Every structure is written in C-alpha cells, then in structure tokens.
C-alpha cells in the first residue's frame, strides 16, 4: 500500500504543507507518546482452522450500490475437537450457512460470524463452508458514479482490503497470518470488465439479464486482505515483461496518459527479478486505475489498484512521474504478497521493503544522484515525524487500529534501515541475503527474525546489534563532529560525539561510516570508521590540514548532524564534492552564512551545477539570505532548464516580502506561463508570500486555469491564504462548495484556516462554516479538516473534531481527529495558563502600585516640606 509519499506529492501539488503530512500539527509541535498509556499490546490472532481456498461468487448492483453472493471456504481443522469456526463479517447480512451442503447454525455479533459445525472435526479434517450474504458496503468495496455535482465521474466499483477491511465485502478470516488460494466470480453490467487476482478462467455473457460474468482464479496462496475486485468500463493496454503479461486497465480515452504513468512497468519487473533472484511469481501483472481511490495504490496479488490521479498529460510529465508509485506497488508482489508479515507489528517487511525498492528503481532508471535525493526525502520525512509527532520502534505492537502503524517509521525508516544494512554488508552480500530470505520464505508469513537469520546465514555476521538498535529500539544518533590539526605533530584529530539522550529504548548507536578528507583541488582520502561509543577521537597522519572534513559524505546514516565548518570548506564541497547530495547539503549550510562570498558561491551552483537538486538547494539558500545579490541570482535562475530547479527558484522568490522586483518576476511567470504546471503553481504560492498589493488580483485570475490535479488553482488558493487578506475568505468559501474539484476544496479549507488563524474576529464564522464538513462525502475533505482546526487553534474546534473521531470509518481520519482534539485541548490549557499568568501579573502590578502609593504617603509624612 502506497500512502505517505504519494500523498506528500499531492500536498506539494496543493501548495499545502499541512494537507496530509504526518499528523498535521504545526501549531503545537513536539514529540508525544505514539499511543496513550492505556493501549494494550496486540498479539497475533489464534487460528482454529487453516483456510485452504475461498471462492467469492458475487453480483454487483450499481444502481442500489449493493452486493449479494456466496463466499465458500474450504477449511482444515488445526486441532482435534474443532466444533465451531468464526469469520470476520462487518455489516454483512448473512442469510444462510451450509457446511458440506447441509444447513448449519450461525450467529452474528460484534462484526463476527460464528458457525457451529454439524460434526466435530479432527486435526487435518476438511470441511466446505458456504455463506450466503448481501450488503450495502461502507468500507472494503466502494461504488462510485456520476451525481449532480460531479456529472462526469465514471461508474466503477473497487475494493480495498488493507488493513482489515475485506470483512466489509465478504466473510473471511481478515488477518494476515493465514494464506489462501482464491477465486472471484463477478457478475457486472455487460459493458463492464471485472478484474481480480490471478488468471481469467472464463468470461460469459447473459443476454437476458444484460450481464457479463468474469471468473478469476489465483493459485498462489495469499492473505485475504490482498483479494481484489475492480469493475467498470475500462480500456485495456497489454504489454509483456519477458513471458509475463502486463496489463493496464484505464478509463477509455486515457490510454496515452496510462502509457506515460505505467509504461516503465515491464522494465521494473525484469529489474526486480534480477535483483531479488526470484522470477515474478504470478500469471499476470495488472494495474487498474480507478477514481476516488483512498490510497495512492494497493498491491493486490497480480492486480494492483492504482489511483487514476497518477495518470497525467505530457505537460505534467516534464516534472512529475508515476514511477515511484508504480515501483512501490510492484515491489510488493514479492515483499508483502509472496512473503507477507505474520502480523501488523512486522509490516515494515512489506512497506519498508517496497519503499526501498522504489528507491532502487530510481537509481537504476535515473542514476545515483536521484537515488540519494530519494533517500534524503525518506530521511527527512522520518526525522520530522520523530521530532514533531512521536518516536516508536519500527516493530511495535501497541496500536488501536493497524492503520496507525502505516507511518513514517514503517515506510521511510524501514527503507532507511535496509539502505544502512546494504551499506553495512556490501552490495553482493546484501542481495545474496535478500535472495535467501525470499526463496526460503516463499508463500509464507514472516517476522523480522526471519530476515535477520537469512542475513546472518548469508553473510556469516552476527547482526543482533544492528536489528536491536534500528528495528526494535527507537530513535537515531545525534552526532556532533569537530576537527583540529596539530601542525607540529602533523596529526589531524576528528572528534565524533553522540549527543542524544539515551534510555532503555534509545541506545548509543553502533555504525560504520566514512570520514573523507578533501584537499584544495578536490582530491580526497577516504577512511572507513566505526562509531560505537559516546565519543571517539579518530587520528589521521597528514602533511597538512585538509581543506574540508566530511563525515558520512554519502549521507547514508540516519542521524541528525552538527558539524560546524567554515565558509571556505563549504564552498569547496559545493564545487568539488563528487556526490550531488553532499553539494546540496553544503548549499543549505551556506544559506546560513549570508556573506557576499557565500552568495557568489551559491549563485555559481544555482547556474552551473549539473544536477537539478543542487540547483534547488542553492535557490532555497539564496532565498534565506534575501540580499539584493541573492535576488539577482534568483531572477537569473528563472531561466534554468530543469523545471524542478525553476520551481525551487520561484519558491525562494517568495521569501522576498514586500519586494516589488521579486513580486513582478513571479507575476510574469503566472501571467506568461511556464512549460511546467508546477513552476507556474509555485510562482502563485510564492507571490502570495511576498504580500505584494497586486497579489490577490493576480491570484484570482490564476484560479481560472485548469491543470493536472488542479495544481495551479490549489497553489493560487494557498497563495491567497499567504496574503493574509480577509477579502480572500469569500473566495475560499466558494471554492469549498461540493461540486468543486476535491483538491480545490482541500486547498480552500487551508485558505480559510490560515485566514482564521490571523484574524480573530473571523474565527467563529470560519469554524461554523467548516464544522459541517465533518460529514462531507469527500474523503480528502475530511482528511484535511484536523489540520485546519489545529491551525485555527480555537477550543471551539474540539466539538467537530470529536464528532469526526467518533463517526468516521477511516482509521487515519479518526486518529488525526483525536490528535487534533488533544492538541486543541493542550492549546486551550496553554491559553488558560497564559491567562492565569496575565491575571497574576495584573495582581502583582496592582500590589506594586499600592505599595508605591503607600511608600509615597510615608515619605510625605516623614518629609512634610517635600510634600
């Protein structure tokens, strides 16, 4: 399941850094406990039977948005004296249960179906259980179609099982520690195609009922959450990866967009086969693009569901690619599907792996610098969650709902741990161990110890220390590096300190890295070192002091680093470092210098570096400096070739508040356009940040421009919020209306929240306007509300957030609404404490005034002449 990164990209496209990221807090930031103290550990479920095979025979009623069918399970008892069996069945209407053809007694309660078997089963004895049911699903299976507000929406139905939502559309054992083979037989309108797991057994047409029936069978065992069904009018594009059919099911008319989005899939399959050493394991690989999908993608075995939003036109393709999403879901076909975590606490074996293989494809396709930027994105996302939300071990079984684990620790930190493991063991041993882990556990449920054992067997190394500190404990090292050169002794000392607070859960860390010593011409000597103590002093014999000391030059270790270096060393690294990631880091640090020399060096990097990421970091640094020379360099940077670099330049120009020249340049980009949607959009947001008097009118005009994912309109609304002009409220209210594009509505909510934050007199009005949106039918709108109410920061927001937390069906929204309530209450307590302090100060002032008056009277009595 691809959640954080795709939603991050959506948030970036919306011009709204609070839209989806993390838990949306920026008003009251700071680390808190991952779970309340009362939350108990969740242990893997017991199984009464091994479910061998399931057949779902189902009819979809699109007009009534209902389903009806029979789910038939072939089971084998695990223990003797098995007298009953229980299935998960949430909001399903069960009409009859048959065991081996004979009616059986059943009861339903608490979203469970409990069946009494006619005869007691001995261990290994099989039975066939058929369950007739119907439902109008609210989760698990979703019907979408045109409505008055959105008349162009296609008619589709699609399922989403992870984490535990399959129970809403068929009765099942809805937990990952059981694996079944499956069949899906789906009856749909005759113009529709129904796609499911495995191979298409048959397709039949009933002229009388005007329906078609698709029969799919998947013979590789898999967990129930991976069973899928998607139905609609689809165009089908077929390619091949070797002998494997590769299919894209998309809305007719979007074939070209589909090829742009999914066209690298065959190459990805062959790349993964080489790296893992295990052929693609299923009869086909399909990607079904559906509308209104609630994640970026979902890795159902052999038939991934993708959001249709990832398909894009040629203009968007200049600086937006679907490859990260496609590569992530494809990697799951091995990591998560062929091998599946035994329980959700080990779900990093699914998501961390898919996230890292996504980065590996990036390296294969685009090169080492793009890979390093991908890893940096993972690192910054994890570090932000750790610093500003919570800290937890990667393997963690304390949660209220499994979806709460699908966070930056699971995805990004999991990916970073694999990256460090690759650096620790070396490429050859890393892939040898991965292949062993995969082949040994084919078709099995796995836990982290299985991965560790495979690595230890393949490499001959004891890796207890590695998995203990990075996976089972919390946090990361905080490092301070300093260096000194003794000219008499010709000895360089590099001191490395771990400065973080240690505890039972956050240890001193042990890791290997590199110290690189750079001379004036860029030549380097590199020294591998191992860090394991609180403080190390590494000594190097040299004829002269190096011009730059670089610790972990490839930025491989998850850490926070303080390494104060002079401007000359940073300028040298900016020019001479072979890794773009290091040059970008040097540019960021130079942004804190602000000297004319630093500006000159950053301008040279902005204009002349060969990698867009370094140019972008240089642009951001110049934006922080905000001198006339920095502005001149940025204006020159608007002509850069790479759109991602130009986007960063536009963003940096927004730092020049009340600067007519910067604002005029941004207005020029908006009015004259740019080859890239995203550059034009970023210019709109940046213009609002300048607070130029022309901004509001210019941004109103920008709202007329269509673009991929409404990125220009969304950024224009975000820019209007940055103007802090209350006249924007009416535009925000209008753009929130049901029927407007969902991403425009989300951006409008952000606009209203930002204005309310800065205009106390309008807060009640905006809270009253936003509160009913807790019942909105649009998932993204409800998803955005907790951040909005947190930003407004009024205690009146707790009531709608409690309502959202109590009523919403989505676990992500419930958690974020609960977090918003907690933070708003904390904010109220801070306000109340501040009010008490002000009251105390007023009392002290009154007492002080009375004391002064009394002293004056006493002085007057003591000195009558003075009076």
Tab-separated table of C-alpha atoms in Angstrom, residues 632-850:
chain	number	residue	atom	x	y	z
A	632	UNK	CA	19.619	38.991	-8.721
A	633	UNK	CA	20.878	35.401	-8.763
A	634	UNK	CA	17.366	34.009	-8.334
A	635	UNK	CA	15.963	36.178	-11.110
A	636	UNK	CA	18.653	34.739	-13.347
A	637	UNK	CA	17.663	31.253	-12.140
A	638	UNK	CA	14.154	31.571	-13.552
A	639	UNK	CA	15.719	30.635	-16.893
A	640	UNK	CA	17.164	27.306	-15.687
A	641	UNK	CA	16.460	24.303	-17.884
A	642	UNK	CA	15.156	21.836	-15.299
A	643	UNK	CA	11.598	22.582	-14.146
A	644	UNK	CA	12.253	21.289	-10.616
A	645	UNK	CA	15.085	23.803	-10.294
A	646	UNK	CA	12.850	26.604	-11.605
A	647	UNK	CA	10.194	25.525	-9.121
A	648	UNK	CA	12.682	25.983	-6.277
A	649	UNK	CA	13.656	29.403	-7.634
A	650	UNK	CA	10.023	30.505	-7.667
A	651	UNK	CA	9.617	29.264	-4.115
A	652	UNK	CA	12.712	31.193	-2.997
A	653	UNK	CA	11.449	34.417	-4.546
A	654	UNK	CA	8.522	34.200	-2.157
A	655	UNK	CA	10.954	34.884	0.693
A	656	UNK	CA	11.373	38.475	-0.529
A	657	UNK	CA	8.419	40.043	1.243
A	658	UNK	CA	7.325	43.486	0.105
A	659	UNK	CA	9.863	43.372	-2.707
A	660	UNK	CA	8.383	44.775	-5.898
A	661	UNK	CA	11.049	43.248	-8.128
A	662	UNK	CA	10.534	39.697	-6.822
A	663	UNK	CA	6.768	40.027	-6.996
A	664	UNK	CA	6.916	41.359	-10.556
A	665	UNK	CA	9.029	38.398	-11.630
A	666	UNK	CA	6.520	35.983	-10.104
A	667	UNK	CA	3.590	37.783	-11.712
A	668	UNK	CA	5.419	37.430	-15.029
A	669	UNK	CA	5.661	33.655	-14.551
A	670	UNK	CA	1.959	33.428	-13.704
A	671	UNK	CA	0.708	35.663	-16.492
A	672	UNK	CA	3.076	34.463	-19.208
A	673	UNK	CA	3.017	30.824	-18.140
A	674	UNK	CA	5.755	28.219	-17.880
A	675	UNK	CA	6.292	24.931	-19.660
A	676	UNK	CA	5.648	23.243	-16.302
A	677	UNK	CA	2.363	23.346	-14.409
A	678	UNK	CA	4.302	23.117	-11.189
A	679	UNK	CA	6.585	26.095	-11.777
A	680	UNK	CA	3.568	28.241	-12.574
A	681	UNK	CA	1.807	26.923	-9.494
A	682	UNK	CA	4.800	27.522	-7.226
A	683	UNK	CA	5.009	31.079	-8.516
A	684	UNK	CA	1.389	31.610	-7.455
A	685	UNK	CA	2.066	30.445	-3.922
A	686	UNK	CA	5.285	32.458	-3.715
A	687	UNK	CA	3.539	35.610	-4.922
A	688	UNK	CA	1.120	35.373	-2.020
A	689	UNK	CA	4.046	35.080	0.380
A	690	UNK	CA	5.518	38.353	-0.905
A	691	UNK	CA	2.348	40.181	0.311
A	692	UNK	CA	2.560	42.396	-2.762
A	693	UNK	CA	-0.548	44.602	-3.241
A	694	UNK	CA	-1.059	43.092	-6.719
A	695	UNK	CA	-1.061	39.521	-5.436
A	696	UNK	CA	-4.736	38.991	-4.672
A	697	UNK	CA	-5.980	40.169	-8.074
A	698	UNK	CA	-3.348	38.148	-9.913
A	699	UNK	CA	-4.187	35.006	-7.955
A	700	UNK	CA	-7.903	35.446	-8.594
A	701	UNK	CA	-7.134	35.290	-12.321
A	702	UNK	CA	-4.928	32.211	-11.790
A	703	UNK	CA	-7.984	30.392	-10.387
A	704	UNK	CA	-9.321	30.258	-13.930
A	705	UNK	CA	-6.503	27.981	-15.134
A	706	UNK	CA	-7.036	24.225	-15.351
A	707	UNK	CA	-4.042	21.982	-14.677
A	708	UNK	CA	-3.030	18.478	-13.683
A	709	UNK	CA	-4.614	17.688	-10.299
A	710	UNK	CA	-5.741	21.341	-10.168
A	711	UNK	CA	-2.243	22.211	-9.027
A	712	UNK	CA	-2.382	25.837	-10.238
A	713	UNK	CA	-5.757	26.600	-8.655
A	714	UNK	CA	-4.719	24.902	-5.418
A	715	UNK	CA	-1.483	26.879	-5.237
A	716	UNK	CA	-3.321	30.082	-6.080
A	717	UNK	CA	-5.637	29.497	-3.109
A	718	UNK	CA	-2.643	28.734	-0.888
A	719	UNK	CA	-1.045	31.961	-2.128
A	720	UNK	CA	-4.202	33.897	-1.299
A	721	UNK	CA	-4.008	32.494	2.227
A	722	UNK	CA	-0.440	33.774	2.496
A	723	UNK	CA	-1.530	37.317	1.639
A	724	UNK	CA	-3.485	37.365	4.925
A	725	UNK	CA	-6.086	39.442	3.150
A	726	UNK	CA	-9.543	38.787	4.660
A	727	UNK	CA	-11.117	39.535	1.279
A	728	UNK	CA	-9.972	36.033	0.299
A	729	UNK	CA	-12.491	34.469	2.688
A	730	UNK	CA	-15.363	34.674	0.227
A	731	UNK	CA	-13.251	33.018	-2.467
A	732	UNK	CA	-12.334	30.276	-0.015
A	733	UNK	CA	-15.957	29.679	0.936
A	734	UNK	CA	-16.999	29.480	-2.711
A	735	UNK	CA	-14.205	27.046	-3.558
A	736	UNK	CA	-15.181	24.753	-0.677
A	737	UNK	CA	-18.542	24.016	-2.278
A	738	UNK	CA	-19.441	20.419	-3.048
A	739	UNK	CA	-19.067	20.064	-6.794
A	740	UNK	CA	-15.758	21.897	-6.983
A	741	UNK	CA	-12.744	19.667	-7.701
A	742	UNK	CA	-11.768	17.884	-4.469
A	743	UNK	CA	-8.235	19.241	-4.443
A	744	UNK	CA	-9.522	22.765	-4.888
A	745	UNK	CA	-11.834	22.185	-1.926
A	746	UNK	CA	-8.923	20.934	0.167
A	747	UNK	CA	-6.835	23.988	-0.703
A	748	UNK	CA	-9.779	26.268	0.104
A	749	UNK	CA	-10.046	24.713	3.568
A	750	UNK	CA	-6.370	25.541	4.060
A	751	UNK	CA	-7.014	29.121	2.962
A	752	UNK	CA	-9.835	29.580	5.469
A	753	UNK	CA	-7.820	28.057	8.296
A	754	UNK	CA	-4.866	30.321	7.632
A	755	UNK	CA	-7.022	33.447	7.485
A	756	UNK	CA	-8.842	32.449	10.665
A	757	UNK	CA	-5.553	31.980	12.433
A	758	UNK	CA	-4.562	35.581	11.738
A	759	UNK	CA	-7.952	37.288	12.113
A	760	UNK	CA	-9.503	36.560	15.465
A	761	UNK	CA	-12.729	38.355	14.572
A	762	UNK	CA	-13.416	35.894	11.745
A	763	UNK	CA	-12.621	32.660	13.590
A	764	UNK	CA	-16.087	31.796	14.846
A	765	UNK	CA	-17.550	32.398	11.405
A	766	UNK	CA	-14.985	30.118	9.749
A	767	UNK	CA	-15.317	27.397	12.392
A	768	UNK	CA	-19.075	27.418	11.874
A	769	UNK	CA	-18.559	27.137	8.115
A	770	UNK	CA	-16.046	24.281	8.307
A	771	UNK	CA	-17.738	22.213	11.032
A	772	UNK	CA	-20.413	20.603	8.810
A	773	UNK	CA	-17.666	19.290	6.531
A	774	UNK	CA	-17.043	16.521	9.073
A	775	UNK	CA	-19.998	14.820	7.335
A	776	UNK	CA	-18.749	15.550	3.819
A	777	UNK	CA	-18.793	12.647	1.370
A	778	UNK	CA	-15.348	13.521	0.013
A	779	UNK	CA	-12.582	11.564	1.745
A	780	UNK	CA	-9.886	14.175	1.092
A	781	UNK	CA	-12.004	16.948	2.590
A	782	UNK	CA	-12.490	15.052	5.849
A	783	UNK	CA	-8.812	14.145	5.813
A	784	UNK	CA	-7.862	17.832	5.687
A	785	UNK	CA	-10.080	19.066	8.490
A	786	UNK	CA	-7.971	18.084	11.549
A	787	UNK	CA	-5.045	20.165	10.308
A	788	UNK	CA	-7.366	23.081	9.599
A	789	UNK	CA	-8.860	23.103	13.078
A	790	UNK	CA	-5.435	22.741	14.651
A	791	UNK	CA	-4.191	25.714	12.680
A	792	UNK	CA	-7.153	27.826	13.732
A	793	UNK	CA	-6.306	26.818	17.283
A	794	UNK	CA	-9.653	27.596	18.896
A	795	UNK	CA	-11.141	25.339	21.553
A	796	UNK	CA	-14.456	25.563	19.674
A	797	UNK	CA	-12.873	23.211	17.130
A	798	UNK	CA	-12.813	20.318	19.600
A	799	UNK	CA	-16.536	19.548	19.160
A	800	UNK	CA	-16.426	18.955	15.378
A	801	UNK	CA	-13.154	17.051	15.767
A	802	UNK	CA	-14.683	14.771	18.388
A	803	UNK	CA	-17.599	14.194	16.047
A	804	UNK	CA	-15.199	13.310	13.235
A	805	UNK	CA	-13.209	10.972	15.500
A	806	UNK	CA	-16.369	9.205	16.673
A	807	UNK	CA	-18.142	8.799	13.342
A	808	UNK	CA	-15.647	8.484	10.530
A	809	UNK	CA	-15.000	4.995	9.224
A	810	UNK	CA	-11.412	5.654	8.158
A	811	UNK	CA	-8.846	4.867	10.838
A	812	UNK	CA	-6.446	7.517	9.573
A	813	UNK	CA	-9.039	10.246	9.895
A	814	UNK	CA	-10.101	9.041	13.336
A	815	UNK	CA	-6.553	9.125	14.626
A	816	UNK	CA	-5.870	12.572	13.226
A	817	UNK	CA	-9.113	13.932	14.591
A	818	UNK	CA	-8.252	12.535	18.031
A	819	UNK	CA	-4.809	14.100	17.806
A	820	UNK	CA	-6.402	17.419	16.854
A	821	UNK	CA	-8.673	17.253	19.898
A	822	UNK	CA	-5.699	16.576	22.137
A	823	UNK	CA	-3.634	19.385	20.677
A	824	UNK	CA	-6.517	21.840	20.794
A	825	UNK	CA	-7.083	20.970	24.436
A	826	UNK	CA	-3.387	21.429	25.100
A	827	UNK	CA	-3.589	24.743	23.311
A	828	UNK	CA	-6.551	25.742	25.452
A	829	UNK	CA	-4.643	24.765	28.583
A	830	UNK	CA	-1.691	26.846	27.370
A	831	UNK	CA	-4.047	29.763	26.754
A	832	UNK	CA	-5.657	29.291	30.155
A	833	UNK	CA	-2.228	29.124	31.761
A	834	UNK	CA	-1.272	32.287	29.902
A	835	UNK	CA	-4.466	33.958	31.103
A	836	UNK	CA	-3.671	32.914	34.676
A	837	UNK	CA	-0.173	34.312	34.323
A	838	UNK	CA	-1.589	37.562	32.969
A	839	UNK	CA	-4.034	37.696	35.885
A	840	UNK	CA	-1.172	37.088	38.298
A	841	UNK	CA	0.849	39.828	36.611
A	842	UNK	CA	-2.099	42.204	36.870
A	843	UNK	CA	-2.399	41.406	40.575
A	844	UNK	CA	1.308	41.973	41.077
A	845	UNK	CA	1.065	45.264	39.219
A	846	UNK	CA	-1.878	46.301	41.433
A	847	UNK	CA	0.015	45.321	44.571
A	848	UNK	CA	3.114	47.085	43.326
A	849	UNK	CA	1.077	50.223	42.552
A	850	UNK	CA	-0.490	50.137	46.031
